[in-house]
């Protein structure tokens, strides 16, 4: 198997490269970052916006893993982000079509669904969320990921390229978990939630209303976008109110995560599994990353959403991965932090 990996020098790409090499595959990486220096991997510095250069790198490959993208609204102006993510993805699929490649696995995002970077409070029809739920994107990054899924569908109709667009949530490895002291912070958050649930319901409701109003005001001001970040309009590290932080950040990513062991598993199966079409799939742990009662989280942070697409028990994830299980045999091996 001769595989091209765009953006293969990054956090998600390096373990994929290493696994593919262990499989005995011919792995070629293109990136704008320095050579990742992975044994058995060839490397070329290549910009996916340079179609001629990209086409040369694609030639002779059997499949593509497309990871190259700008991953947030904070680091680039919206126009640059959109151009790189959308035009770059179009170039990858166009080059694949011309080279006769029929299998692509790409990184979409849980945000193709709308959420973390958005500037409003979207409405939900049910939990757990799944691929059938309507999308609601209000920021350039999320919209770009919505459109890369449409690009994949276009090239399946046009030239029969089968693809999977993985709606990845936060992707963590052991080093990131340790560096950010995530296990300690999650213990603290569970304790805060337990204490909050002990106060009278009227106080809970008032505290939530106050946090929600503050969060939505800041999001309406687009404080997570490049211009606001450069202007210093919002310092997330200075926020001490746990309920505000839970509302501003955790609620908008649905407490979903995936370990790099499992993102690697997903991309490997996307290359080798027997499927057809252009598929968008959620892949994540089947437990929420707090390892906390999910219905309790919903009662605090989504009290108006009563419909359940399937029964939720214990710390079950609020993002349903059944379709990935059925289509490619995905199953998380790292379920808790």
C-alpha positions as MATLAB code, in Angstrom:
seq = 'XXXXXXXXXXXXXXXXXXXXXXXXXXXXXXXXXXXXXXXXXXXXXXXXXXXXXXXXXXXXXXXXXXXXXXXXXXXXXXXXXXXXXXXXXXXXXXXXXXXXXXXXXXXXXXXXXXXXXXXXXXXXXXXXXXXXXXXXXXXXXXXXXXXXXXXXXXXXXXXXXXXXXXXXXXXXXXXXXXXXXXXXXXXXXXXXXXXXXXXXXXXXXXXXXXXXXXXXXXXXXXXXXXXXXXXXXXXXXXXXXXXXXXXXXXXXXXXXXXXXXXXXXXXXXXXXXXXXXXXXXXXXXXXXXXXXXXXXXXXXXXXXXXXXXXXXXXXXXXXXXXXXXXXXXXXXXXXXX';
ca = [
       0.000    0.000    0.000;
       1.448    3.349   -1.093;
      -0.070    6.100    1.055;
       0.375    9.863    0.952;
      -0.255   11.691    4.236;
      -0.769   15.450    4.064;
       0.051   17.214    7.312;
       1.753   14.042    8.481;
       4.278   15.861   10.673;
       1.614   16.913   13.163;
       0.170   15.624   16.407;
      -2.376   13.354   14.713;
      -0.260   12.423   11.725;
       2.931   11.133   13.315;
       1.406    8.090   15.039;
      -0.501    7.290   11.839;
       2.777    7.360    9.920;
       4.421    5.082   12.467;
       1.562    2.574   12.361;
       1.475    2.487    8.571;
       5.215    1.855    8.464;
       4.773   -1.029   10.897;
       2.189   -2.398    8.472;
       4.911   -2.501    5.834;
       3.312    0.275    3.772;
       5.148    2.816    1.633;
       4.437    6.097    3.458;
       5.124    9.538    1.999;
       4.477   12.708    4.007;
       3.999   16.252    2.796;
       3.836   19.182    5.182;
       4.990   22.745    5.736;
       6.463   21.741    9.081;
       9.965   20.271    9.366;
      10.589   16.666    8.407;
       9.170   14.505   11.251;
      12.167   12.153   10.875;
      10.124    8.979   11.216;
      11.978    5.819   10.238;
      10.686    4.412    6.987;
       8.821    7.578    5.941;
       9.776    9.765    2.984;
       9.111   13.497    3.249;
       8.623   16.514    0.989;
       7.962   20.137    1.863;
       4.780   20.927   -0.071;
       1.945   23.424    0.162;
      -1.460   21.916   -0.681;
      -2.427   25.256   -2.241;
       0.278   24.697   -4.865;
      -1.637   22.355   -7.140;
       1.225   21.529   -9.492;
       3.560   20.632   -6.628;
       0.838   18.674   -4.863;
       0.044   16.710   -8.022;
       3.641   15.572   -8.257;
       3.500   14.232   -4.695;
       0.197   12.423   -5.269;
       1.384   10.574   -8.372;
       1.814    6.818   -7.862;
      -0.070    6.613   -4.552;
      -2.871    4.133   -3.783;
      -4.585    6.181   -1.074;
      -4.403    9.531    0.714;
      -4.771   10.497    4.355;
      -5.531   14.218    4.300;
      -4.750   15.994    7.578;
      -3.256   19.315    6.452;
      -5.418   22.185    7.691;
      -5.633   25.163   10.026;
      -7.197   23.678   13.191;
      -8.796   26.696   14.874;
     -10.110   30.212   14.360;
      -7.506   31.702   16.697;
      -4.316   31.557   14.639;
      -5.274   32.809   11.183;
      -7.694   35.356    9.698;
     -10.922   33.754    8.559;
     -10.148   34.268    4.876;
      -6.774   32.515    5.145;
      -8.181   29.688    7.236;
     -11.033   29.116    4.813;
      -8.789   29.192    1.764;
      -6.284   26.704    3.167;
      -8.889   24.291    4.515;
     -11.369   24.381    1.650;
      -9.311   25.180   -1.458;
      -6.523   22.947   -0.130;
      -8.922   20.031    0.269;
     -10.353   20.627   -3.194;
      -6.814   20.419   -4.558;
      -6.158   17.137   -2.753;
      -9.278   15.511   -4.199;
      -8.691   16.991   -7.659;
      -5.112   15.714   -7.682;
      -6.355   12.315   -6.509;
      -8.899   12.185   -9.320;
      -6.252   12.950  -11.932;
      -3.932   10.296  -10.468;
      -6.683    7.661  -10.402;
      -6.753    7.354   -6.598;
     -10.032    5.938   -5.294;
      -9.609    6.021   -1.485;
      -9.174    9.084    0.770;
      -9.514    9.411    4.533;
      -9.580   12.991    5.754;
      -9.788   14.881    9.011;
     -13.050   16.700    9.263;
     -13.980   17.803   12.772;
     -16.670   17.418   15.369;
     -17.097   21.117   14.593;
     -18.451   20.373   11.134;
     -21.504   19.816   13.277;
     -21.146   23.302   14.789;
     -20.018   24.016   18.312;
     -16.743   24.912   19.941;
     -15.680   27.897   17.818;
     -19.198   29.151   17.114;
     -20.584   32.597   17.878;
     -24.059   31.608   19.071;
     -25.823   28.982   21.151;
     -27.071   26.382   18.722;
     -30.204   24.348   19.238;
     -30.183   20.562   19.545;
     -32.910   18.117   18.669;
     -31.654   15.138   20.677;
     -28.783   13.396   22.430;
     -26.610   11.511   21.876;
     -25.674   13.397   18.746;
     -25.150   11.452   15.528;
     -24.449   12.027   11.857;
     -28.145   12.538   11.075;
     -28.478   15.603   13.287;
     -28.706   18.897   11.359;
     -25.538   20.980   11.130;
     -25.302   24.521   12.454;
     -21.981   26.240   11.710;
     -21.334   29.882   12.603;
     -17.546   30.201   12.341;
     -15.055   29.898    9.493;
     -13.321   26.785   10.829;
     -16.506   24.802   11.379;
     -17.925   25.952    8.054;
     -14.704   24.915    6.319;
     -15.047   21.419    7.762;
     -18.676   21.237    6.713;
     -17.539   22.070    3.181;
     -14.663   19.562    3.052;
     -17.294   16.892    3.639;
     -19.231   18.304    0.692;
     -16.070   18.219   -1.418;
     -15.697   14.536   -0.594;
     -19.305   13.889   -1.621;
     -18.798   15.827   -4.861;
     -15.789   13.724   -5.862;
     -17.607   10.513   -5.035;
     -20.395   11.534   -7.415;
     -17.970   12.866  -10.013;
     -15.300   10.182  -10.115;
     -16.136    7.430   -7.634;
     -13.594    8.330   -4.945;
     -14.651    6.545   -1.770;
     -13.791    8.520    1.328;
     -14.343    8.953    5.027;
     -14.355   12.340    6.709;
     -13.696   11.780   10.401;
     -15.386   14.265   12.707;
     -12.574   14.253   15.220;
     -13.060   15.805   18.667;
     -10.142   16.866   20.897;
      -7.272   14.492   20.075;
      -5.007   13.739   23.020;
      -2.014   11.483   23.543;
      -0.356   10.489   26.809;
       2.114   13.381   26.647;
      -0.643   15.980   26.218;
      -2.704   14.411   28.996;
       0.277   14.630   31.345;
       1.436   18.093   30.247;
      -1.988   19.656   30.723;
      -2.585   17.753   33.953;
      -5.914   16.689   32.513;
      -6.567   13.876   34.963;
      -6.196   16.216   37.942;
      -8.382   18.893   36.351;
     -11.114   16.372   35.586;
     -11.163   15.156   39.191;
     -11.620   18.783   40.254;
     -14.423   19.284   37.739;
     -16.287   16.215   38.991;
     -16.014   17.524   42.537;
     -17.330   20.922   41.434;
     -20.266   19.289   39.690;
     -21.109   17.204   42.747;
     -21.040   20.294   44.977;
     -23.160   22.234   42.488;
     -25.816   19.526   42.412;
     -26.179   19.779   46.185;
     -27.284   23.404   46.212;
     -31.008   24.280   45.963;
     -32.474   24.013   42.433;
     -33.386   27.710   42.346;
     -29.762   28.654   43.022;
     -28.561   26.215   40.385;
     -30.900   27.756   37.839;
     -29.789   31.292   38.675;
     -26.091   30.399   38.494;
     -26.548   28.647   35.152;
     -28.514   31.588   33.749;
     -25.737   33.983   34.755;
     -22.996   31.814   33.256;
     -24.986   31.259   30.070;
     -25.627   34.985   29.563;
     -21.946   35.790   29.964;
     -20.880   32.986   27.624;
     -23.299   33.958   24.888;
     -22.325   37.624   25.113;
     -18.657   36.732   24.639;
     -19.370   34.288   21.830;
     -21.502   36.883   20.035;
     -18.425   39.143   20.185;
     -16.425   36.333   18.489;
     -13.678   36.396   21.074;
     -12.192   33.107   19.813;
     -11.476   34.524   16.365;
      -8.126   35.808   15.142;
      -8.743   39.559   15.355;
     -10.174   39.375   18.876;
      -7.362   37.098   20.026;
      -4.741   39.520   18.696;
      -6.527   42.375   20.458;
      -6.503   40.454   23.747;
     -10.255   40.665   24.178;
     -10.518   37.386   26.085;
      -8.007   35.568   28.264;
      -9.259   32.057   28.874;
      -6.526   31.322   31.416;
      -7.649   34.179   33.665;
     -11.149   32.756   34.084;
     -11.618   31.275   37.556;
     -15.355   30.560   37.624;
     -15.619   26.811   36.958;
     -19.257   26.994   35.840;
     -18.461   29.699   33.318;
     -15.533   27.673   31.961;
     -17.685   24.544   31.776;
     -20.327   26.484   29.863;
     -17.902   28.300   27.589;
     -15.650   25.378   26.688;
     -16.788   21.915   27.808;
     -20.430   22.305   26.850;
     -19.511   23.262   23.296;
     -17.442   20.142   22.685;
     -19.894   17.753   24.369;
     -17.161   16.294   26.639;
     -15.887   14.241   23.698;
     -12.295   13.146   23.099;
     -10.229   10.612   21.213;
      -6.783    9.251   22.035;
      -4.209    9.209   19.236;
      -4.152    5.412   19.486;
      -7.766    5.463   18.327;
      -7.505    8.229   15.746;
      -4.696    6.130   14.246;
      -6.940    3.063   14.338;
      -9.708    5.000   12.593;
      -7.522    6.191    9.716;
      -6.014    2.740    9.214;
      -9.472    1.195    8.984;
     -10.631    3.934    6.630;
      -7.886    2.910    4.222;
      -8.489   -0.844    4.487;
     -12.205   -1.323    5.212;
     -14.699   -2.449    2.583;
     -17.144    0.433    2.109;
     -18.435    2.692   -0.617;
     -19.459    6.323   -0.789;
     -18.401    9.525    0.914;
     -18.993    8.973    4.599;
     -18.843   11.464    7.479;
     -18.273    9.655   10.766;
     -17.968   10.618   14.404;
     -15.104    8.802   16.121;
     -14.406    9.305   19.816;
     -14.401    7.507   23.128;
     -17.723    5.933   24.006;
     -17.545    7.655   27.406;
     -17.498   11.371   28.158;
     -14.048   12.565   29.193;
     -15.244   13.552   32.669;
     -16.313    9.943   33.277;
     -19.367   11.556   34.877;
     -23.063   10.770   34.704;
     -24.143   11.993   31.277;
     -27.784   12.570   32.131;
     -26.646   14.781   35.008;
     -24.545   16.809   32.572;
     -27.503   17.143   30.221;
     -29.784   18.274   33.043;
     -27.386   21.127   33.880;
     -26.099   22.180   30.470;
     -28.877   21.115   28.059;
     -32.032   21.076   30.212;
     -34.343   21.836   27.288;
     -33.307   18.815   25.191;
     -35.463   15.926   26.342;
     -35.342   13.660   23.280;
     -32.907   10.720   23.293;
     -31.821    9.034   20.060;
     -30.787    6.014   22.163;
     -30.675    5.256   25.860;
     -27.879    6.998   27.767;
     -26.485    5.140   30.739;
     -23.794    6.195   33.182;
     -20.980    8.136   31.512;
     -21.998    7.181   27.959;
     -20.654    9.591   25.345;
     -23.007   12.302   24.129;
     -21.694   11.720   20.584;
     -22.801    8.407   19.114;
     -20.144    6.329   17.308;
     -22.389    3.429   16.258;
     -22.074    4.268   12.565;
     -18.262    4.070   12.683;
     -18.514    0.755   14.520;
     -20.801   -0.652   11.850;
     -19.103    0.744    8.757;
     -15.399    0.241    9.487;
     -15.263   -1.732   12.751;
     -14.016    1.224   14.800;
     -13.962    0.666   18.562;
     -12.202    2.902   21.086;
      -9.395    1.225   23.004;
      -8.728    4.230   25.256;
     -12.079    4.988   26.827;
     -11.049    7.010   29.877;
      -8.248    9.420   30.713;
];
